[in-house]
XYZ file of N, CA and C in Angstrom:
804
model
N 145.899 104.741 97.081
C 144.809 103.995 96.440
C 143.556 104.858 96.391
N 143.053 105.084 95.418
C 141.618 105.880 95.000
C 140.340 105.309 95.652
N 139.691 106.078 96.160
C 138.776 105.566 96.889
C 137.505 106.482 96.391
N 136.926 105.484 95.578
C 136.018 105.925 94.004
C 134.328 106.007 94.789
N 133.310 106.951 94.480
C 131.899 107.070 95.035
C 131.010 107.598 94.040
N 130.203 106.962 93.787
C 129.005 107.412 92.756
C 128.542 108.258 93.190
N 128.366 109.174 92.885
C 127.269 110.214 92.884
C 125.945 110.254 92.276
N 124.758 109.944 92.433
C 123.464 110.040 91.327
C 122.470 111.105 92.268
N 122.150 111.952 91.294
C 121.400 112.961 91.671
C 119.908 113.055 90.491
N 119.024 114.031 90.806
C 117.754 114.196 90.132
C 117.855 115.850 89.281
N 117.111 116.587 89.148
C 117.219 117.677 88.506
C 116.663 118.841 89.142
N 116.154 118.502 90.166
C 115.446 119.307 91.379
C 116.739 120.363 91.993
N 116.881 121.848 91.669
C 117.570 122.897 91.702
C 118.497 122.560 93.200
N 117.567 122.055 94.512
C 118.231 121.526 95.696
C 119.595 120.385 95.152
N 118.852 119.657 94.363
C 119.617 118.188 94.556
C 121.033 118.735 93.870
N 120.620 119.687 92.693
C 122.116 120.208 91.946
C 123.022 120.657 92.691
N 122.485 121.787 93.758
C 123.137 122.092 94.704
C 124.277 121.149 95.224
N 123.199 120.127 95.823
C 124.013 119.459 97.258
C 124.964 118.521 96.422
N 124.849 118.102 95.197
C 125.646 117.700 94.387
C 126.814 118.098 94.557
N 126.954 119.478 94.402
C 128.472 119.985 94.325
C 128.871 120.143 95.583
N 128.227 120.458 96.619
C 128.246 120.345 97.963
C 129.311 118.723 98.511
N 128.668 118.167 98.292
C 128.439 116.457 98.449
C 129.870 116.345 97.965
N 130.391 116.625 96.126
C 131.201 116.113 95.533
C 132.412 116.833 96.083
N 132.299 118.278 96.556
C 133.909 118.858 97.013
C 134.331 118.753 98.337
N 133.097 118.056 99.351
C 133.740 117.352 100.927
C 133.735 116.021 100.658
N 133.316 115.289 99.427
C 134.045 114.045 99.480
C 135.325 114.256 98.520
N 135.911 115.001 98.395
C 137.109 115.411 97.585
C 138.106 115.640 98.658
N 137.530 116.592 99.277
C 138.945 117.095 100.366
C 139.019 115.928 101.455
N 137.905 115.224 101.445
C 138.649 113.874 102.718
C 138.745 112.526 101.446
N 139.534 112.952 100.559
C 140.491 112.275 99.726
C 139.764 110.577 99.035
N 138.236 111.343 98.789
C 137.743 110.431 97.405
C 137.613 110.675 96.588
N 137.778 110.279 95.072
C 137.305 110.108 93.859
C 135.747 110.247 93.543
N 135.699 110.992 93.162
C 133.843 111.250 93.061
C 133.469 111.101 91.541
N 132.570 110.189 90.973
C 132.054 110.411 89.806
C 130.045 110.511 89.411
N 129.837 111.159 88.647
C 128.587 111.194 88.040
C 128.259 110.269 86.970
N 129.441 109.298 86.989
C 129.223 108.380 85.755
C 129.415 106.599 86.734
N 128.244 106.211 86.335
C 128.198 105.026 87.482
C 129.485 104.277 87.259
N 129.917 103.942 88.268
C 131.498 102.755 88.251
C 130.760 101.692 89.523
N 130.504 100.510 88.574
C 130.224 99.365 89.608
C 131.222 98.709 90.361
N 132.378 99.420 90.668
C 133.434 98.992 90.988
C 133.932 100.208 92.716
N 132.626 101.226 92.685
C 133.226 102.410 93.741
C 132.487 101.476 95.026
N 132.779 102.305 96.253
C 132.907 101.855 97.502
C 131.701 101.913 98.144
N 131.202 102.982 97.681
C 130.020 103.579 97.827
C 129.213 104.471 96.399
N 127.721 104.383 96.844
C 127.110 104.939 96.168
C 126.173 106.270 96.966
N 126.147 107.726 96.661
C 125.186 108.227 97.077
C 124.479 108.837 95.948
N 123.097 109.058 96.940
C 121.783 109.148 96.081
C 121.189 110.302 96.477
N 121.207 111.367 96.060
C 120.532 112.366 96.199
C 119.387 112.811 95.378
N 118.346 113.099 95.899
C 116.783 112.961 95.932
C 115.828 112.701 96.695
N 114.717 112.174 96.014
C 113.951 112.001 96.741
C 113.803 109.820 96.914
N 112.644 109.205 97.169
C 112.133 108.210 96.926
C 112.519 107.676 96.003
N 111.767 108.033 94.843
C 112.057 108.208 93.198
C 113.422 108.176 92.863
N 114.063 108.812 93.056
C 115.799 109.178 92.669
C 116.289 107.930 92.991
N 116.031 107.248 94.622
C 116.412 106.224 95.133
C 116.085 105.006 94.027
N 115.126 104.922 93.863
C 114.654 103.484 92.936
C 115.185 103.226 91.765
N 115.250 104.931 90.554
C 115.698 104.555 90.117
C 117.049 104.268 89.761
N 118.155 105.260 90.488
C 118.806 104.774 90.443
C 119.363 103.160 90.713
N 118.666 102.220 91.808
C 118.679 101.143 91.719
C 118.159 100.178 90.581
N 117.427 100.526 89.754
C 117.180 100.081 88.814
C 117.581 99.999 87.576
N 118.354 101.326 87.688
C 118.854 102.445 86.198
C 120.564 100.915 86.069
N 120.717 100.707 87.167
C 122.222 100.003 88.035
C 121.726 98.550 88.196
N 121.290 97.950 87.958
C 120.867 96.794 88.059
C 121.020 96.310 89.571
N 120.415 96.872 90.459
C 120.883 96.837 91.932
C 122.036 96.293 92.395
N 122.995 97.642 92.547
C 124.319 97.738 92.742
C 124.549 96.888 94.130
N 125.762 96.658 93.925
C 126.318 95.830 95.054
C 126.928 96.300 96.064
N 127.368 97.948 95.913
C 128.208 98.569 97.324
C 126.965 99.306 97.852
N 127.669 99.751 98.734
C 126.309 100.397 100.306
C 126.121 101.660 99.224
N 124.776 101.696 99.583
C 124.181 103.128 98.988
C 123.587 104.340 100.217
N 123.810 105.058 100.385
C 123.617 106.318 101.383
C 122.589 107.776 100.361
N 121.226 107.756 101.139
C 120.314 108.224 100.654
C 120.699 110.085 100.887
N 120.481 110.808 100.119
C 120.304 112.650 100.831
C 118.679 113.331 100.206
N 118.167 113.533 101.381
C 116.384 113.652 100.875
C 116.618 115.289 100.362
N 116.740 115.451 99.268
C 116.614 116.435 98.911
C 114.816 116.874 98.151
N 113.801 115.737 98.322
C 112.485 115.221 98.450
C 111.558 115.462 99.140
N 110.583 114.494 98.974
C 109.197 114.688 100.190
C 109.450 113.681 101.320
N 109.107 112.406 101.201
C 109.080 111.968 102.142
C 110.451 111.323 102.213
N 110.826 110.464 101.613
C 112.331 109.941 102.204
C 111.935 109.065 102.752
N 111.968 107.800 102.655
C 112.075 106.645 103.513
C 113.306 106.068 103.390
N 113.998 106.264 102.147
C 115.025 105.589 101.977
C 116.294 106.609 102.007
N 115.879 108.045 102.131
C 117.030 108.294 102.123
C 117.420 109.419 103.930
N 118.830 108.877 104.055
C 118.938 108.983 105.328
C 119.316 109.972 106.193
N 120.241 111.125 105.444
C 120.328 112.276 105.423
C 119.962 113.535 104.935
N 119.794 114.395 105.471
C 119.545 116.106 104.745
C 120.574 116.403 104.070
N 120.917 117.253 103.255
C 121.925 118.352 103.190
C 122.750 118.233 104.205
N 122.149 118.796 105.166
C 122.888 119.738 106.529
C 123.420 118.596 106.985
N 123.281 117.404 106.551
C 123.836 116.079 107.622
C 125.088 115.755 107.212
N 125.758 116.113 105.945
C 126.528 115.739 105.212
C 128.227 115.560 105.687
N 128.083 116.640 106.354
C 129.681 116.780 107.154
C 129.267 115.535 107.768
N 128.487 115.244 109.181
C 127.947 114.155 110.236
C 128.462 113.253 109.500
N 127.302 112.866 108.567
C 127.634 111.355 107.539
C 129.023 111.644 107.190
N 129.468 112.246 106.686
C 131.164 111.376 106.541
C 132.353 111.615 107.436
N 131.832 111.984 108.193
C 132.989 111.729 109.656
C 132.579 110.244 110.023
N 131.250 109.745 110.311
C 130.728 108.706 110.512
C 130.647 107.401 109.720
N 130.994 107.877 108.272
C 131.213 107.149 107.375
C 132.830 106.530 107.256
N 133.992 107.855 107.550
C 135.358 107.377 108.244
C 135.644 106.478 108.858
N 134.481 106.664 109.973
C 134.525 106.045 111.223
C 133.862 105.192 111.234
N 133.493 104.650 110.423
C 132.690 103.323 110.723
C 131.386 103.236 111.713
N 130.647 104.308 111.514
C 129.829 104.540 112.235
C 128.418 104.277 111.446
N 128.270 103.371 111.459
C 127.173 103.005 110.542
C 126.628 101.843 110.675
N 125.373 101.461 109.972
C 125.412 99.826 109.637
C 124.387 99.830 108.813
N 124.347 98.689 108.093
C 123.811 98.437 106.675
C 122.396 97.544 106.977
N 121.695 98.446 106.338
C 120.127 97.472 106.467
C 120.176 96.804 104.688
N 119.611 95.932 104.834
C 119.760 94.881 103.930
C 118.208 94.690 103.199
N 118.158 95.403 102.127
C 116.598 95.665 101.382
C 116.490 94.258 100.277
N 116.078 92.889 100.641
C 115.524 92.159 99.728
C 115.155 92.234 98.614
N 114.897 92.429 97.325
C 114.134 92.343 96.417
C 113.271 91.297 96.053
N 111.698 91.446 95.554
C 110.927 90.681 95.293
C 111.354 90.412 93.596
N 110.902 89.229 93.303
C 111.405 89.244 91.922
C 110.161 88.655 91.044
N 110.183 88.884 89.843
C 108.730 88.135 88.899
C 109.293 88.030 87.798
N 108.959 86.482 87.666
C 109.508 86.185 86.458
C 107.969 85.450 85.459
N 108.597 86.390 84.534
C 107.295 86.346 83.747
C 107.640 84.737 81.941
N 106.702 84.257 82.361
C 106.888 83.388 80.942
C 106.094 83.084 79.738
N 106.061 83.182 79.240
C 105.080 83.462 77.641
C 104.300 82.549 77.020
N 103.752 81.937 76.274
C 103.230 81.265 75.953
C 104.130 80.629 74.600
N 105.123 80.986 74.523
C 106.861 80.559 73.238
C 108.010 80.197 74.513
N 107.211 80.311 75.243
C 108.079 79.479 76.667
C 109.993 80.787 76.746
N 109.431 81.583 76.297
C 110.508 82.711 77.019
C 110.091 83.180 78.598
N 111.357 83.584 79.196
C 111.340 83.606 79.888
C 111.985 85.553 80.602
N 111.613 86.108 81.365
C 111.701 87.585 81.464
C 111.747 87.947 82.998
N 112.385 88.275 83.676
C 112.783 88.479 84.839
C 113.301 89.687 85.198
N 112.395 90.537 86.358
C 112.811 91.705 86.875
C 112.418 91.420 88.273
N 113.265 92.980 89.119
C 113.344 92.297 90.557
C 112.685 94.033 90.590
N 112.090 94.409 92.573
C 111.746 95.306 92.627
C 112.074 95.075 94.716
N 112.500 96.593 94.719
C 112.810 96.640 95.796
C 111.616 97.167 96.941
N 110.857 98.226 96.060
C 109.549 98.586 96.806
C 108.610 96.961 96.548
N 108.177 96.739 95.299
C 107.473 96.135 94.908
C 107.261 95.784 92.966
N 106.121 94.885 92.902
C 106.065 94.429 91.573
C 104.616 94.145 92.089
N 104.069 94.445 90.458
C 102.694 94.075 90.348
C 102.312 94.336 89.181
N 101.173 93.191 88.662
C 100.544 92.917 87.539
C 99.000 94.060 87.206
N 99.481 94.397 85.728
C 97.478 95.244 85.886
C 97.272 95.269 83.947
N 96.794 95.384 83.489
C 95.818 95.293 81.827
C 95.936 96.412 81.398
N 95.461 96.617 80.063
C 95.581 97.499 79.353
C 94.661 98.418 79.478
N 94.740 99.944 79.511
C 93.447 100.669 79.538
C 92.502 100.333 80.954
N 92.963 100.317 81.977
C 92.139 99.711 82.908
C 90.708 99.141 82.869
N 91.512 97.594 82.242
C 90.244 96.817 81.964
C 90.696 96.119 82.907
N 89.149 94.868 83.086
C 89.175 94.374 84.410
C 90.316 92.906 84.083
N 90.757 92.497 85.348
C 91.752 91.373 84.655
C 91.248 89.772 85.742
N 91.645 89.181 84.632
C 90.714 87.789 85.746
C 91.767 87.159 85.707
N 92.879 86.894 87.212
C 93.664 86.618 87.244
C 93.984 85.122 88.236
N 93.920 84.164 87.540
C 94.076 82.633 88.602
C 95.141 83.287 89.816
N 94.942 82.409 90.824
C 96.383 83.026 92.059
C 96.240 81.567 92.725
N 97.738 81.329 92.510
C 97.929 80.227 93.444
C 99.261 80.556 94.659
N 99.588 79.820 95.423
C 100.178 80.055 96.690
C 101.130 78.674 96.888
N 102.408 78.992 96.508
C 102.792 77.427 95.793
C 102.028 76.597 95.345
N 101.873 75.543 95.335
C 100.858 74.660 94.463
C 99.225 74.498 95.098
N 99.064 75.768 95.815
C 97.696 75.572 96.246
C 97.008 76.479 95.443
N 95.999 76.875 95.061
C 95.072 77.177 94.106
C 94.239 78.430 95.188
N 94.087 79.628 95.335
C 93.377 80.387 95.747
C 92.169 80.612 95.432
N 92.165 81.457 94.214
C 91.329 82.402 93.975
C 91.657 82.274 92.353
N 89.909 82.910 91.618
C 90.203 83.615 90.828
C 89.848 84.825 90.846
N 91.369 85.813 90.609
C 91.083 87.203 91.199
C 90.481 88.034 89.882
N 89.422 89.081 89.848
C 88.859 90.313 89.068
C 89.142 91.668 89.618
N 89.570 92.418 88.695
C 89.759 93.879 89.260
C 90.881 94.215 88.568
N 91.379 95.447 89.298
C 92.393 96.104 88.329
C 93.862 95.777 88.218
N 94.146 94.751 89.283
C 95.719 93.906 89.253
C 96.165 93.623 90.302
N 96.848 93.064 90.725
C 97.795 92.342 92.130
C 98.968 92.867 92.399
N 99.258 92.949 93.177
C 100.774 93.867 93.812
C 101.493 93.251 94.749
N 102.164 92.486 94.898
C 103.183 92.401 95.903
C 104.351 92.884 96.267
N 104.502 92.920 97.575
C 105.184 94.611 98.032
C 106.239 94.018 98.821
N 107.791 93.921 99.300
C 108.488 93.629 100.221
C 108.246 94.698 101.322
N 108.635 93.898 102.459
C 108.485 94.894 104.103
C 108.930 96.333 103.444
N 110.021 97.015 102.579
C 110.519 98.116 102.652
C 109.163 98.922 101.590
N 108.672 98.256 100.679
C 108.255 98.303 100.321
C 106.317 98.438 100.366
N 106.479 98.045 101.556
C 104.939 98.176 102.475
C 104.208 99.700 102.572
N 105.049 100.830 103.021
C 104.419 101.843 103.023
C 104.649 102.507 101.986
N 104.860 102.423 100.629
C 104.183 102.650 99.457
C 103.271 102.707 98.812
N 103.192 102.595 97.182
C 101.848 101.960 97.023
C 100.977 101.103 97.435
N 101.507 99.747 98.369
C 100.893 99.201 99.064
C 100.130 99.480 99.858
N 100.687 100.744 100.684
C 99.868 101.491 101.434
C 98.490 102.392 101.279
N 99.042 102.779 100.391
C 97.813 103.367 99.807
C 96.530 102.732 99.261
N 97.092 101.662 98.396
C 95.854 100.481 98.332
C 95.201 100.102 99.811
N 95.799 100.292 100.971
C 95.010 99.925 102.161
C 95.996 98.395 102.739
N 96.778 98.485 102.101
C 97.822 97.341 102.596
C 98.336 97.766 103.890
N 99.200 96.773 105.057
C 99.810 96.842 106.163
C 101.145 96.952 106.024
N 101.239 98.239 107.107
C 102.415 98.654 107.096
C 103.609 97.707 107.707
N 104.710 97.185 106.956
C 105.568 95.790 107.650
C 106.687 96.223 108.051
N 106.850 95.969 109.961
C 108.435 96.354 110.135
C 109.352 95.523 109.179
N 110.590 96.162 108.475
C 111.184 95.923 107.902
C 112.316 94.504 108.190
N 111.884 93.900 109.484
C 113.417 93.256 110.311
C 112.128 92.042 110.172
N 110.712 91.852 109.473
C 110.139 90.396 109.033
C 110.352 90.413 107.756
N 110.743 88.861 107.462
C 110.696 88.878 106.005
C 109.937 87.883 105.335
N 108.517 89.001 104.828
C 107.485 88.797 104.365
C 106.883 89.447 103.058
N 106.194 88.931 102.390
C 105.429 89.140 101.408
C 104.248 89.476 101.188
N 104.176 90.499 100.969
C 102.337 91.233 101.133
C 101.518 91.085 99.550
N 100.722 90.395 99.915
C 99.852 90.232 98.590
C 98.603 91.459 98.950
N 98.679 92.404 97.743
C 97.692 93.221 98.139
C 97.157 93.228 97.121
N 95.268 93.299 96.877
C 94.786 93.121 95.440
C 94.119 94.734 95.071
N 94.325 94.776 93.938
C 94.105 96.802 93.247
C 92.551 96.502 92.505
N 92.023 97.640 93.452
C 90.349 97.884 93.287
C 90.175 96.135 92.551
N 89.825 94.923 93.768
C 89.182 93.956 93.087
C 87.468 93.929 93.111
N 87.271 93.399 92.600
C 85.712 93.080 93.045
C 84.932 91.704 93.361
N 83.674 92.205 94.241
C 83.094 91.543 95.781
C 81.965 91.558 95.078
N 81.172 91.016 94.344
C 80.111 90.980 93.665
C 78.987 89.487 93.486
N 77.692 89.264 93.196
C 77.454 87.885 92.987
C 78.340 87.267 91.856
N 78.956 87.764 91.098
C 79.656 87.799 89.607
C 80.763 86.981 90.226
N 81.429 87.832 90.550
C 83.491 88.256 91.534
C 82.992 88.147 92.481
N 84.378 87.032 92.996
C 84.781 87.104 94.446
C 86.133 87.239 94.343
N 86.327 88.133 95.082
C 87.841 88.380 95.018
C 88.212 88.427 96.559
N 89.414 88.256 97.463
C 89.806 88.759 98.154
C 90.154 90.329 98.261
N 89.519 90.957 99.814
C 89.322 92.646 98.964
C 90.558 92.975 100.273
N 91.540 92.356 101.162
C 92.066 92.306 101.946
C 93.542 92.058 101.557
N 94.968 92.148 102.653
C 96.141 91.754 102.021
C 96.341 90.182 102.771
N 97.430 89.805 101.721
C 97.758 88.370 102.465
C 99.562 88.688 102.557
N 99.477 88.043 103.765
C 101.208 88.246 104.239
C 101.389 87.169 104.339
N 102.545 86.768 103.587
C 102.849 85.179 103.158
C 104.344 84.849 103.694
N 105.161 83.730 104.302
C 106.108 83.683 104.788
C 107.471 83.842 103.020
N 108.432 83.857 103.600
C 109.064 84.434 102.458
C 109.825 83.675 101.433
N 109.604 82.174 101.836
C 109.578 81.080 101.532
C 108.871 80.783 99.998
N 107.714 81.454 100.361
C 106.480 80.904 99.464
C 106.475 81.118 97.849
N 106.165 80.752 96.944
C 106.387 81.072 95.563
C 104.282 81.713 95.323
N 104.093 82.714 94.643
C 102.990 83.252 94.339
C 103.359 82.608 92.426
N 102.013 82.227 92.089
C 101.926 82.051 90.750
C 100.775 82.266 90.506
N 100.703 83.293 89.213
C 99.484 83.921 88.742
C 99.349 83.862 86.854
N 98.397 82.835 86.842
C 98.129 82.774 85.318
C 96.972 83.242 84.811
N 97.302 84.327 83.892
C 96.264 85.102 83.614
C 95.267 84.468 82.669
N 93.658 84.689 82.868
C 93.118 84.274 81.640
C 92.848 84.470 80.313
N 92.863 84.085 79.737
C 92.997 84.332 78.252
C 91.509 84.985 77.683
N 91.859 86.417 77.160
C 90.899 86.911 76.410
C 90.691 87.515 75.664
N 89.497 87.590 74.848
C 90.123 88.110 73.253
C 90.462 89.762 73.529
N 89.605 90.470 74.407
C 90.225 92.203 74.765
C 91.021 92.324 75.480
N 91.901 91.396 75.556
C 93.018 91.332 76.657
C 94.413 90.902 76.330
N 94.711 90.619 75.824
C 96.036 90.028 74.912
C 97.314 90.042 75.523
N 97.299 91.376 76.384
C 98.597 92.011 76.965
C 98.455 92.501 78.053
N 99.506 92.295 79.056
C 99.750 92.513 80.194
C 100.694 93.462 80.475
N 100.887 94.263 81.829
C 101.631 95.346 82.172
C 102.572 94.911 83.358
N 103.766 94.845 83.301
C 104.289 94.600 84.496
C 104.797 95.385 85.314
N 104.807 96.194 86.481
C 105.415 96.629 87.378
C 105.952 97.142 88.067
N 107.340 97.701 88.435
C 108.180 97.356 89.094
C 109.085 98.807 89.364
N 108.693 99.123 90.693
C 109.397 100.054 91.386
C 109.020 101.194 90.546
N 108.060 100.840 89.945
C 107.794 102.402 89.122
C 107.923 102.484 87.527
N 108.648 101.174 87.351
C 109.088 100.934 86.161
C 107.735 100.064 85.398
N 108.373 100.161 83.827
C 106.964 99.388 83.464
C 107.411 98.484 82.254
N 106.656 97.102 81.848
C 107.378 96.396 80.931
C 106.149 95.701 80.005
N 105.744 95.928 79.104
C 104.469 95.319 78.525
C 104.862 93.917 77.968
N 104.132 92.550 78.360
C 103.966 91.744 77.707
C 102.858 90.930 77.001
N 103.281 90.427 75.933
C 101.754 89.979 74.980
C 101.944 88.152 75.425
N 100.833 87.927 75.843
C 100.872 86.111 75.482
C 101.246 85.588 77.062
N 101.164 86.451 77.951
C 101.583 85.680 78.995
C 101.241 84.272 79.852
N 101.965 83.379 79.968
C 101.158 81.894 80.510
C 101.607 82.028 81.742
N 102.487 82.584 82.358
C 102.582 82.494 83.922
C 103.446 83.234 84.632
N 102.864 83.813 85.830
C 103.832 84.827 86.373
C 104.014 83.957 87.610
N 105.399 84.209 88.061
C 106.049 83.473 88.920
C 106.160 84.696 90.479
N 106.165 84.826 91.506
C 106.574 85.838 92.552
C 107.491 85.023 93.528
N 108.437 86.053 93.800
C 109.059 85.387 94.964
C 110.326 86.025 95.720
N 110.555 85.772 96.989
C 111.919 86.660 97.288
C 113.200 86.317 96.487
N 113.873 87.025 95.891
C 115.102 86.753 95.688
C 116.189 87.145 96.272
N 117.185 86.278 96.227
C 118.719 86.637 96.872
C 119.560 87.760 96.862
N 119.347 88.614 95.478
C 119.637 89.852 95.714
C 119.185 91.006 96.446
N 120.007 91.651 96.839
C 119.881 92.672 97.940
C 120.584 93.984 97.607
N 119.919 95.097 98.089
C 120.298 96.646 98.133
C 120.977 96.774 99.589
N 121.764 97.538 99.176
C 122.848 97.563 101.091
C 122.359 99.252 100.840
N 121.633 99.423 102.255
C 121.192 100.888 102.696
C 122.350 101.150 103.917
N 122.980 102.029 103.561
C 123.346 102.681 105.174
C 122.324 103.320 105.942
N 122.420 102.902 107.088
C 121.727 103.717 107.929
C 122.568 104.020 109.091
N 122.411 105.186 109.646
C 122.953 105.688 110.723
C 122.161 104.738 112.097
N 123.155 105.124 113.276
C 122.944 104.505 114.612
C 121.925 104.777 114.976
N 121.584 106.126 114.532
C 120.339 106.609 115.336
C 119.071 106.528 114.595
N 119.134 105.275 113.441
C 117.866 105.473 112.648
C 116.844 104.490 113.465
N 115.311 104.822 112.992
C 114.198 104.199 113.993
C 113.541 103.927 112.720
N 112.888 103.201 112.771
C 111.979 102.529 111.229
C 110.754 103.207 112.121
N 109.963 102.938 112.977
C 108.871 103.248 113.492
C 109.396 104.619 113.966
N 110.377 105.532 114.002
C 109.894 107.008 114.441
C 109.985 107.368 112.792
N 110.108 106.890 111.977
C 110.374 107.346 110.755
C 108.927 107.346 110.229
N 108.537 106.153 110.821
C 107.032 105.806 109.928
C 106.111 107.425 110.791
N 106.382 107.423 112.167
C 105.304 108.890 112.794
C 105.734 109.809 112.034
N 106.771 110.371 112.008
C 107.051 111.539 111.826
C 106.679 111.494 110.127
N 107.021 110.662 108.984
C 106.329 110.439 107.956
C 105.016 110.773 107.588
N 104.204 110.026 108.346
C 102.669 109.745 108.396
C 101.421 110.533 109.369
N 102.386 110.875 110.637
C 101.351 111.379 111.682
C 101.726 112.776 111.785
């Protein structure tokens, strides 16, 4: 019986490398290796960086078998091996030496003012921002409670894996990955007699539905959506919906992975 593994790689001279590397020791311990996605293989590996990681999850409509990261990249959060680890990982991979962290996706479903309806999910995150960085005056409610009306350059909500990303950089909190929570973080808002915005993040239980209806204006027409890097323009929008969804990315991670020695050695 064939025992079939995606291969997705980037164009970075390393990643070509470990490609062929990767594809002729999963050959001789008797798998099927392809460069052409089969939603049907056992596994998926991802060689790259961050980037490589996402999109291939995205490119795949977030695949359903375990995916195993090779940082052929900068930082790597998601991916779990070097090069040099490669023999390790699949003796360990034989052996059942592993276990699967389970990456949530946040999802936004966007609806129009012709009452269509548009739905994408994001594993780092999703977030709303305007055309030409104009300012956006955005209602925010918190299931049926009424917040804010937010001004500034757009709203972001980030899942735990998704925390030390762009989130981070906006000045958002970094979330161990094992809560499952929702970080509302707001992009350059403004604190003015004009604007009041919340200039802080909100971590919301994962329960909660975020709904954000934008206001209507005549230099404003169209909205930008989002997502893991990806981007989706819509005209006419009456309401954006946020919320965890049921689908999930299966990460291998090795025994010896640490979310917090990952975050030092990352960051410090």
């Amino acid at each position: 019986m064939n025992r079939y593994v995606n291969i997705s790689y980037n164009n970075n001279a390393l990643s070509v490398k470990t490609f062929k590397v990767m594809a002729e020791k999963l050959k001789k311990n008797g798998f099927t290796v392809t460069d052409e996605f089969d939603q049907n293989a056992e596994l998926t590996v991802c060689i790259g960086g961050d980037g490589c990681f996402l999109d291939t999850v995205q490119t795949h409509s977030l695949p359903s078998m375990p995916i195993i990261g090779v940082n052929t990249g900068h930082l790597g959060f998601f991916q779990e091996i070097t090069p040099d680890g490669i023999d390790d990982f699949i003796t360990r991979y034989l052996n059942g030496k592993y276990v699967i962290q389970d990456l949530p996706a946040v999802m936004i479903t966007c609806i129009t003012d012709d009452q269509k309806v548009y739905t994408h999910y994001g594993i780092n995150e999703v977030y709303v921002r305007g055309p030409h960085t104009k300012l956006l005056h955005l209602n925010l409610s918190i299931d049926d409670t009424y917040i804010e009306r937010f001004s500034g350059d757009g709203i972001l909500v980030a899942t735990p894996a998704g925390s030390t990303a762009y989130n981070y950089s906006l000045g958002g909190s970094i979330v161990d990955p094992r809560i499952n929570v929702l970080q509302v973080t707001p992009i350059a808002p403004m604190n003015t007699i004009a604007y009041r915005s919340f200039t802080s993040s909100l971590l919301l239980p994962s329960d909660l539905t975020i709904s954000i209806i934008p206001e209507k204006r005549s230099d404003s027409s169209h909205l930008y959506i989002m997502f893991d890097g990806w981007e989706q323009q819509y005209d006419n929008i009456k309401e954006l919906r946020i919320s965890y969804s049921s689908n999930i990315v299966k990460l291998i991670r090795l025994d010896s992975y640490s979310f917090w020695n990952t975050v030092k050695t990352k960051f410090l």
